[in-house]
Amino acid sequence: MKTTKYLLNEKDMPRNWYNIMADMPNPPEAVLHPGTKKPVTPEDLSPIFPMSLIEQEVTSQRFIPIPDEVMDVYSLWRPAPLYRAHQLEKAIKTNSKIYYKYEGVSPAGSHKPNTAVPQAYYNKKDGFTKLTTETGAGQWGSALSFAGNYFGLHVKVYMVKISYEQKPYRRSMIETWGGEVYPSPTDKTESGRAVLAKDPNSIGSLGIAISEAVEEAAQNKDTNYSLGSVLNHVLLHQTIIGEEAILQMKMAGDDPDIIIGCHGGGSNFAGLAFPYLREKFAGKNYRLIAVEPKACPTLTRGKYEYDFGDVAGLTPLIKMYTLGHDFMPPGIHAGGLRYHGASPLTSQMLKEGYIEAQSYEQGEVFQSALVFARSEGILPAPESNHAIHAAVVEARKADQEGKSKTILFNLSGHGHVDMAAYTSFLSGKMADSALPESVLEEGFASIPKI
Amino acid sequence: MKTTKYLLNEKDMPRNWYNIMADMPNPPEAVLHPGTKKPVTPEDLSPIFPMSLIEQEVTSQRFIPIPDEVMDVYSLWRPAPLYRAHQLEKAIKTNSKIYYKYEGVSPAGSHKPNTAVPQAYYNKKDGFTKLTTETGAGQWGSALSFAGNYFGLHVKVYMVKISYEQKPYRRSMIETWGGEVYPSPTDKTESGRAVLAKDPNSIGSLGIAISEAVEEAAQNKDTNYSLGSVLNHVLLHQTIIGEEAILQMKMAGDDPDIIIGCHGGGSNFAGLAFPYLREKFAGKNYRLIAVEPKACPTLTRGKYEYDFGDVAGLTPLIKMYTLGHDFMPPGIHAGGLRYHGASPLTSQMLKEGYIEAQSYEQGEVFQSALVFARSEGILPAPESNHAIHAAVVEARKADQEGKSKTILFNLSGHGHVDMAAYTSFLSGKMADSALPESVLEEGFASIPKI
């Protein structure tokens, strides 16, 4: 038994976020207005986002200084630790070295506050008083409620109805931090009422909840909308993870060959990977792997096309890997990875060959998670389990090839609020979520031709 | 908004636990054999505890070196942070300064691993391969499962049946770390069968679960029993909290007037308070306050008498504040504070006037917890909420007296696994647990005359 933890001194914390758009070999693909199909302008976005964040969405400035007010809240839990996984290495008998960056130390238990805090800060700074958002499993909704509370912003969360009913703990976290939370579809918005008119018993979906949150923000001058992944500025804020990790790996006197993160919308993967991509663009030889569930195989099975971010087609059109905005993934435990699309930036990096993607069944993923929990001692979130599994797979592959690799993965959150998933796995009730081809085909049919 | 966090460098971590028995003005009261009523000998205890821990139970050595193997596991989450509660001070408009030590950063989310780890280590070292224990709400059972897993010990947990059914998340944590968990009373022990014979639908109690765990350990040579509070060696291990806090308060350039911890069996309170008591014995002027629920007012309403630690009367007789080993507290949310007795060391310190005790209703306690969560951002455990509330009460009292005090409290755990309590509070359904005098009287009747 040996713990090796690398922790930065607070004074050595990175003071900038890294903007990958400054260094991408090809410029980012334009985001299109859903009506005109022409590139959106800052004015198009201003009804739902503050100008500070719109600027971050499009800027080509390489480093964006983190405001002092954001650093102050970050330092409640940051710098976050980076560990050498000695016990895991021993448990799987690998000759490779495995490290992980741990983001579960935040008050919400995941990486989500890294962007919730600056989003709340900039909205407050630009004069807004209310935020709306959607949430599936509740991690994003609780993180935004935490952040909004700090800056005196009222946060209203549209929570997918089935999660609202099945995940009362996350709902309670939202309310304890002062947020308001409603089961979506609601009768409070046109989008919600339209769904309820067709199906009064709708269990809701992330797409519907987004439509409700966007609609309310667009109609109210004091209210903006906030998104927990996908957008450029969200990924930007998460790069604090990778900027810290680079310094910590230097403390360890080591450099990773392989960098791994789970991938839903893309923010926790990008948070760790983009700062390493900067060095890859400059000639370093890193493999970067985004890991997703086979039940929602956006990067590995999706098409690289313009598509909507929501079911109703209210959002701008984004060039991304997509399973079609109508795609309805099975109800796996990693709720944070059940998104039909992917961030345009990680999509483009994949398309251009700078990163790789892998997908796994939840059963094998939880098997690796159990090995991790019983060796390293930390109980990981179901989403993070995908990154753990890929690290195990890559270590074993290296062993088979007689090589030793240095692997770094992002442990994006703890699993204390998700223990039902472990109960399901331990009792042998966790089904692999084999995906009928027809479901994929149905989803693809919804991708608009533009 | 301003976060001030004091974090020790790993190399400055305390390397010793502090043993208060070396400095107590009067020697500790003897623990008596339940049969002979004479002081127990090490041999009496050896069927259920390893000799290393029995020695720690009775030694008068002032500082006990923390073994390297324990330090290695501690460093997974220790040193734990100490914060200045600027936002809480602002929220309650006090002129006092409030600090808190945060123990929720451990993999189990509470202070319990501080003693679970050395208990597992010493049992392993002394040649044992299995541990039994009881757990109520599940915090102790999950912590011991975490620790046993590290040292390759099999952990069997007797979990109070009603908690087993109502708290599946903690049960799942026990199993995920490889522990075995059964709803107590079981049919696996004589104690359990005796209860079931009388009442097949028994919902269980901590006292019954202790009897089952002790019985199994006593009957098996390779198996020992492990307790999460009350005993001297358990309190000893928790002093790492106070030893760190003393160094961190020096970093802050400050010294507390008032030191506060919640009190169930006594271990998290003692963990913070005993190192400060050492300085109080040497002449410093500290107030130390143990805080308990009015629903289980052991220190504030109990009698200082010899009593059993369990319902069945199988444990040694301990001189302590007790509500009687038959006392059945109402089902408040702070499950960790529902114990009829108190540790002999904190009891003696209270009796001799070195510490104080206060009790509060859970409603007022959760009101303060909500103010804390919405100002400091951390969601605290229901037990810890009692310490928060006492800190708020003392700060307000100082303000009324025109004074400014420096207050330090122990935030013993996070509340992510206890969000149901917040839901109950926020929906106005949390009842104050007024205690009929008759319940106290019935309990007192069970205190044996010796």
JSON list of C-alpha atoms in Angstrom, two decimals, chain A residues 54-183:
[
{"chain": "A", "resi": 54, "resn": "ILE", "atom": "CA", "xyz": [-20.32, 35.03, -26.26]},
{"chain": "A", "resi": 55, "resn": "GLU", "atom": "CA", "xyz": [-16.88, 36.61, -26.66]},
{"chain": "A", "resi": 56, "resn": "GLN", "atom": "CA", "xyz": [-15.26, 33.54, -25.10]},
{"chain": "A", "resi": 57, "resn": "GLU", "atom": "CA", "xyz": [-17.29, 31.36, -27.49]},
{"chain": "A", "resi": 58, "resn": "VAL", "atom": "CA", "xyz": [-15.61, 32.92, -30.53]},
{"chain": "A", "resi": 59, "resn": "THR", "atom": "CA", "xyz": [-12.32, 34.44, -29.41]},
{"chain": "A", "resi": 60, "resn": "SER", "atom": "CA", "xyz": [-8.97, 33.28, -30.79]},
{"chain": "A", "resi": 61, "resn": "GLN", "atom": "CA", "xyz": [-7.03, 34.59, -27.77]},
{"chain": "A", "resi": 62, "resn": "ARG", "atom": "CA", "xyz": [-4.84, 31.71, -26.59]},
{"chain": "A", "resi": 63, "resn": "PHE", "atom": "CA", "xyz": [-5.02, 32.22, -22.81]},
{"chain": "A", "resi": 64, "resn": "ILE", "atom": "CA", "xyz": [-7.98, 33.74, -21.01]},
{"chain": "A", "resi": 65, "resn": "PRO", "atom": "CA", "xyz": [-7.18, 35.05, -17.52]},
{"chain": "A", "resi": 66, "resn": "ILE", "atom": "CA", "xyz": [-9.35, 33.51, -14.80]},
{"chain": "A", "resi": 67, "resn": "PRO", "atom": "CA", "xyz": [-11.02, 36.37, -12.88]},
{"chain": "A", "resi": 68, "resn": "ASP", "atom": "CA", "xyz": [-10.04, 36.73, -9.22]},
{"chain": "A", "resi": 69, "resn": "GLU", "atom": "CA", "xyz": [-13.66, 36.26, -8.20]},
{"chain": "A", "resi": 70, "resn": "VAL", "atom": "CA", "xyz": [-13.69, 32.86, -9.93]},
{"chain": "A", "resi": 71, "resn": "MET", "atom": "CA", "xyz": [-10.30, 31.88, -8.49]},
{"chain": "A", "resi": 72, "resn": "ASP", "atom": "CA", "xyz": [-11.70, 32.62, -5.04]},
{"chain": "A", "resi": 73, "resn": "VAL", "atom": "CA", "xyz": [-14.50, 30.09, -5.46]},
{"chain": "A", "resi": 74, "resn": "TYR", "atom": "CA", "xyz": [-12.25, 27.57, -7.24]},
{"chain": "A", "resi": 75, "resn": "SER", "atom": "CA", "xyz": [-9.92, 27.59, -4.27]},
{"chain": "A", "resi": 76, "resn": "LEU", "atom": "CA", "xyz": [-12.66, 26.13, -2.09]},
{"chain": "A", "resi": 77, "resn": "TRP", "atom": "CA", "xyz": [-11.65, 22.77, -3.63]},
{"chain": "A", "resi": 78, "resn": "ARG", "atom": "CA", "xyz": [-8.86, 23.50, -6.14]},
{"chain": "A", "resi": 79, "resn": "PRO", "atom": "CA", "xyz": [-6.06, 22.74, -6.85]},
{"chain": "A", "resi": 80, "resn": "ALA", "atom": "CA", "xyz": [-7.47, 19.21, -7.25]},
{"chain": "A", "resi": 81, "resn": "PRO", "atom": "CA", "xyz": [-5.20, 16.25, -6.51]},
{"chain": "A", "resi": 82, "resn": "LEU", "atom": "CA", "xyz": [-3.47, 14.02, -9.07]},
{"chain": "A", "resi": 83, "resn": "TYR", "atom": "CA", "xyz": [-2.64, 10.48, -7.92]},
{"chain": "A", "resi": 84, "resn": "ARG", "atom": "CA", "xyz": [-0.36, 7.73, -9.07]},
{"chain": "A", "resi": 85, "resn": "ALA", "atom": "CA", "xyz": [-2.62, 4.63, -9.10]},
{"chain": "A", "resi": 86, "resn": "HIS", "atom": "CA", "xyz": [-0.10, 2.25, -7.52]},
{"chain": "A", "resi": 87, "resn": "GLN", "atom": "CA", "xyz": [-2.78, -0.06, -6.12]},
{"chain": "A", "resi": 88, "resn": "LEU", "atom": "CA", "xyz": [-4.70, -0.27, -9.38]},
{"chain": "A", "resi": 89, "resn": "GLU", "atom": "CA", "xyz": [-1.50, -1.07, -11.26]},
{"chain": "A", "resi": 90, "resn": "LYS", "atom": "CA", "xyz": [-0.84, -3.86, -8.76]},
{"chain": "A", "resi": 91, "resn": "ALA", "atom": "CA", "xyz": [-4.43, -5.16, -8.95]},
{"chain": "A", "resi": 92, "resn": "ILE", "atom": "CA", "xyz": [-4.32, -5.53, -12.73]},
{"chain": "A", "resi": 93, "resn": "LYS", "atom": "CA", "xyz": [-0.66, -6.63, -12.69]},
{"chain": "A", "resi": 94, "resn": "THR", "atom": "CA", "xyz": [0.42, -4.15, -15.31]},
{"chain": "A", "resi": 95, "resn": "ASN", "atom": "CA", "xyz": [3.88, -2.86, -16.14]},
{"chain": "A", "resi": 96, "resn": "SER", "atom": "CA", "xyz": [2.37, 0.43, -17.21]},
{"chain": "A", "resi": 97, "resn": "LYS", "atom": "CA", "xyz": [2.15, 3.48, -14.96]},
{"chain": "A", "resi": 98, "resn": "ILE", "atom": "CA", "xyz": [-1.33, 4.88, -14.34]},
{"chain": "A", "resi": 99, "resn": "TYR", "atom": "CA", "xyz": [-2.14, 8.36, -13.00]},
{"chain": "A", "resi": 100, "resn": "TYR", "atom": "CA", "xyz": [-5.50, 10.01, -12.43]},
{"chain": "A", "resi": 101, "resn": "LYS", "atom": "CA", "xyz": [-6.67, 13.55, -11.89]},
{"chain": "A", "resi": 102, "resn": "TYR", "atom": "CA", "xyz": [-9.51, 13.64, -9.32]},
{"chain": "A", "resi": 103, "resn": "GLU", "atom": "CA", "xyz": [-12.32, 16.18, -9.78]},
{"chain": "A", "resi": 104, "resn": "GLY", "atom": "CA", "xyz": [-14.72, 14.63, -7.22]},
{"chain": "A", "resi": 105, "resn": "VAL", "atom": "CA", "xyz": [-13.41, 16.93, -4.48]},
{"chain": "A", "resi": 106, "resn": "SER", "atom": "CA", "xyz": [-15.71, 19.83, -5.44]},
{"chain": "A", "resi": 107, "resn": "PRO", "atom": "CA", "xyz": [-18.74, 20.56, -3.22]},
{"chain": "A", "resi": 108, "resn": "ALA", "atom": "CA", "xyz": [-21.00, 19.12, -5.94]},
{"chain": "A", "resi": 109, "resn": "GLY", "atom": "CA", "xyz": [-18.77, 16.05, -6.29]},
{"chain": "A", "resi": 110, "resn": "SER", "atom": "CA", "xyz": [-17.84, 16.48, -9.97]},
{"chain": "A", "resi": 111, "resn": "HIS", "atom": "CA", "xyz": [-15.97, 18.67, -12.46]},
{"chain": "A", "resi": 112, "resn": "LYS", "atom": "CA", "xyz": [-19.15, 20.61, -13.33]},
{"chain": "A", "resi": 113, "resn": "PRO", "atom": "CA", "xyz": [-18.54, 23.55, -10.96]},
{"chain": "A", "resi": 114, "resn": "ASN", "atom": "CA", "xyz": [-15.39, 24.45, -12.98]},
{"chain": "A", "resi": 115, "resn": "THR", "atom": "CA", "xyz": [-17.68, 26.03, -15.56]},
{"chain": "A", "resi": 116, "resn": "ALA", "atom": "CA", "xyz": [-20.77, 26.67, -13.44]},
{"chain": "A", "resi": 117, "resn": "VAL", "atom": "CA", "xyz": [-18.82, 29.17, -11.34]},
{"chain": "A", "resi": 118, "resn": "PRO", "atom": "CA", "xyz": [-17.47, 31.34, -14.21]},
{"chain": "A", "resi": 119, "resn": "GLN", "atom": "CA", "xyz": [-20.83, 31.15, -16.02]},
{"chain": "A", "resi": 120, "resn": "ALA", "atom": "CA", "xyz": [-22.59, 32.47, -12.93]},
{"chain": "A", "resi": 121, "resn": "TYR", "atom": "CA", "xyz": [-19.87, 35.08, -12.43]},
{"chain": "A", "resi": 122, "resn": "TYR", "atom": "CA", "xyz": [-20.02, 36.51, -15.99]},
{"chain": "A", "resi": 123, "resn": "ASN", "atom": "CA", "xyz": [-23.81, 36.56, -16.00]},
{"chain": "A", "resi": 124, "resn": "LYS", "atom": "CA", "xyz": [-23.79, 38.50, -12.75]},
{"chain": "A", "resi": 125, "resn": "LYS", "atom": "CA", "xyz": [-21.08, 40.84, -14.05]},
{"chain": "A", "resi": 126, "resn": "ASP", "atom": "CA", "xyz": [-23.07, 41.54, -17.22]},
{"chain": "A", "resi": 127, "resn": "GLY", "atom": "CA", "xyz": [-26.15, 42.47, -15.20]},
{"chain": "A", "resi": 128, "resn": "PHE", "atom": "CA", "xyz": [-28.34, 39.37, -15.28]},
{"chain": "A", "resi": 129, "resn": "THR", "atom": "CA", "xyz": [-30.14, 38.08, -12.20]},
{"chain": "A", "resi": 130, "resn": "LYS", "atom": "CA", "xyz": [-31.60, 34.73, -13.24]},
{"chain": "A", "resi": 131, "resn": "LEU", "atom": "CA", "xyz": [-30.35, 31.60, -14.97]},
{"chain": "A", "resi": 132, "resn": "THR", "atom": "CA", "xyz": [-32.28, 28.72, -16.47]},
{"chain": "A", "resi": 133, "resn": "THR", "atom": "CA", "xyz": [-30.86, 25.35, -17.34]},
{"chain": "A", "resi": 134, "resn": "GLU", "atom": "CA", "xyz": [-31.75, 21.74, -17.95]},
{"chain": "A", "resi": 135, "resn": "THR", "atom": "CA", "xyz": [-30.41, 18.73, -16.14]},
{"chain": "A", "resi": 136, "resn": "GLY", "atom": "CA", "xyz": [-30.63, 14.99, -16.70]},
{"chain": "A", "resi": 137, "resn": "ALA", "atom": "CA", "xyz": [-29.22, 13.02, -13.81]},
{"chain": "A", "resi": 138, "resn": "GLY", "atom": "CA", "xyz": [-28.82, 16.27, -11.87]},
{"chain": "A", "resi": 139, "resn": "GLN", "atom": "CA", "xyz": [-25.07, 16.81, -11.71]},
{"chain": "A", "resi": 140, "resn": "TRP", "atom": "CA", "xyz": [-25.14, 19.92, -13.85]},
{"chain": "A", "resi": 141, "resn": "GLY", "atom": "CA", "xyz": [-28.26, 21.34, -12.23]},
{"chain": "A", "resi": 142, "resn": "SER", "atom": "CA", "xyz": [-26.79, 20.96, -8.77]},
{"chain": "A", "resi": 143, "resn": "ALA", "atom": "CA", "xyz": [-23.46, 22.47, -9.84]},
{"chain": "A", "resi": 144, "resn": "LEU", "atom": "CA", "xyz": [-25.17, 25.53, -11.35]},
{"chain": "A", "resi": 145, "resn": "SER", "atom": "CA", "xyz": [-27.34, 25.92, -8.27]},
{"chain": "A", "resi": 146, "resn": "PHE", "atom": "CA", "xyz": [-24.17, 25.87, -6.14]},
{"chain": "A", "resi": 147, "resn": "ALA", "atom": "CA", "xyz": [-22.53, 28.48, -8.36]},
{"chain": "A", "resi": 148, "resn": "GLY", "atom": "CA", "xyz": [-25.56, 30.73, -8.80]},
{"chain": "A", "resi": 149, "resn": "ASN", "atom": "CA", "xyz": [-26.02, 30.80, -5.05]},
{"chain": "A", "resi": 150, "resn": "TYR", "atom": "CA", "xyz": [-22.49, 32.20, -4.62]},
{"chain": "A", "resi": 151, "resn": "PHE", "atom": "CA", "xyz": [-23.13, 35.13, -6.92]},
{"chain": "A", "resi": 152, "resn": "GLY", "atom": "CA", "xyz": [-26.71, 35.82, -5.85]},
{"chain": "A", "resi": 153, "resn": "LEU", "atom": "CA", "xyz": [-28.32, 34.58, -9.07]},
{"chain": "A", "resi": 154, "resn": "HIS", "atom": "CA", "xyz": [-31.63, 32.78, -9.04]},
{"chain": "A", "resi": 155, "resn": "VAL", "atom": "CA", "xyz": [-31.30, 29.39, -10.74]},
{"chain": "A", "resi": 156, "resn": "LYS", "atom": "CA", "xyz": [-34.25, 27.54, -12.26]},
{"chain": "A", "resi": 157, "resn": "VAL", "atom": "CA", "xyz": [-33.62, 23.96, -13.34]},
{"chain": "A", "resi": 158, "resn": "TYR", "atom": "CA", "xyz": [-35.76, 21.94, -15.74]},
{"chain": "A", "resi": 159, "resn": "MET", "atom": "CA", "xyz": [-34.99, 18.40, -14.67]},
{"chain": "A", "resi": 160, "resn": "VAL", "atom": "CA", "xyz": [-35.93, 15.45, -16.92]},
{"chain": "A", "resi": 161, "resn": "LYS", "atom": "CA", "xyz": [-39.09, 14.13, -15.22]},
{"chain": "A", "resi": 162, "resn": "ILE", "atom": "CA", "xyz": [-37.97, 10.54, -14.82]},
{"chain": "A", "resi": 163, "resn": "SER", "atom": "CA", "xyz": [-34.73, 11.67, -13.14]},
{"chain": "A", "resi": 164, "resn": "TYR", "atom": "CA", "xyz": [-36.68, 14.14, -10.98]},
{"chain": "A", "resi": 165, "resn": "GLU", "atom": "CA", "xyz": [-38.66, 11.18, -9.68]},
{"chain": "A", "resi": 166, "resn": "GLN", "atom": "CA", "xyz": [-35.82, 8.63, -9.54]},
{"chain": "A", "resi": 167, "resn": "LYS", "atom": "CA", "xyz": [-32.96, 10.87, -8.31]},
{"chain": "A", "resi": 168, "resn": "PRO", "atom": "CA", "xyz": [-34.38, 12.79, -5.34]},
{"chain": "A", "resi": 169, "resn": "TYR", "atom": "CA", "xyz": [-30.88, 13.32, -3.86]},
{"chain": "A", "resi": 170, "resn": "ARG", "atom": "CA", "xyz": [-29.65, 15.49, -6.73]},
{"chain": "A", "resi": 171, "resn": "ARG", "atom": "CA", "xyz": [-32.97, 17.35, -6.72]},
{"chain": "A", "resi": 172, "resn": "SER", "atom": "CA", "xyz": [-32.51, 17.98, -3.02]},
{"chain": "A", "resi": 173, "resn": "MET", "atom": "CA", "xyz": [-28.97, 19.29, -3.62]},
{"chain": "A", "resi": 174, "resn": "ILE", "atom": "CA", "xyz": [-30.36, 21.81, -6.12]},
{"chain": "A", "resi": 175, "resn": "GLU", "atom": "CA", "xyz": [-32.92, 23.01, -3.58]},
{"chain": "A", "resi": 176, "resn": "THR", "atom": "CA", "xyz": [-30.52, 23.05, -0.64]},
{"chain": "A", "resi": 177, "resn": "TRP", "atom": "CA", "xyz": [-28.32, 25.47, -2.58]},
{"chain": "A", "resi": 178, "resn": "GLY", "atom": "CA", "xyz": [-31.40, 27.62, -3.19]},
{"chain": "A", "resi": 179, "resn": "GLY", "atom": "CA", "xyz": [-32.26, 26.60, -6.76]},
{"chain": "A", "resi": 180, "resn": "GLU", "atom": "CA", "xyz": [-35.77, 25.98, -8.07]},
{"chain": "A", "resi": 181, "resn": "VAL", "atom": "CA", "xyz": [-36.33, 22.66, -9.82]},
{"chain": "A", "resi": 182, "resn": "TYR", "atom": "CA", "xyz": [-39.27, 21.41, -11.91]},
{"chain": "A", "resi": 183, "resn": "PRO", "atom": "CA", "xyz": [-39.98, 18.08, -13.57]}
]
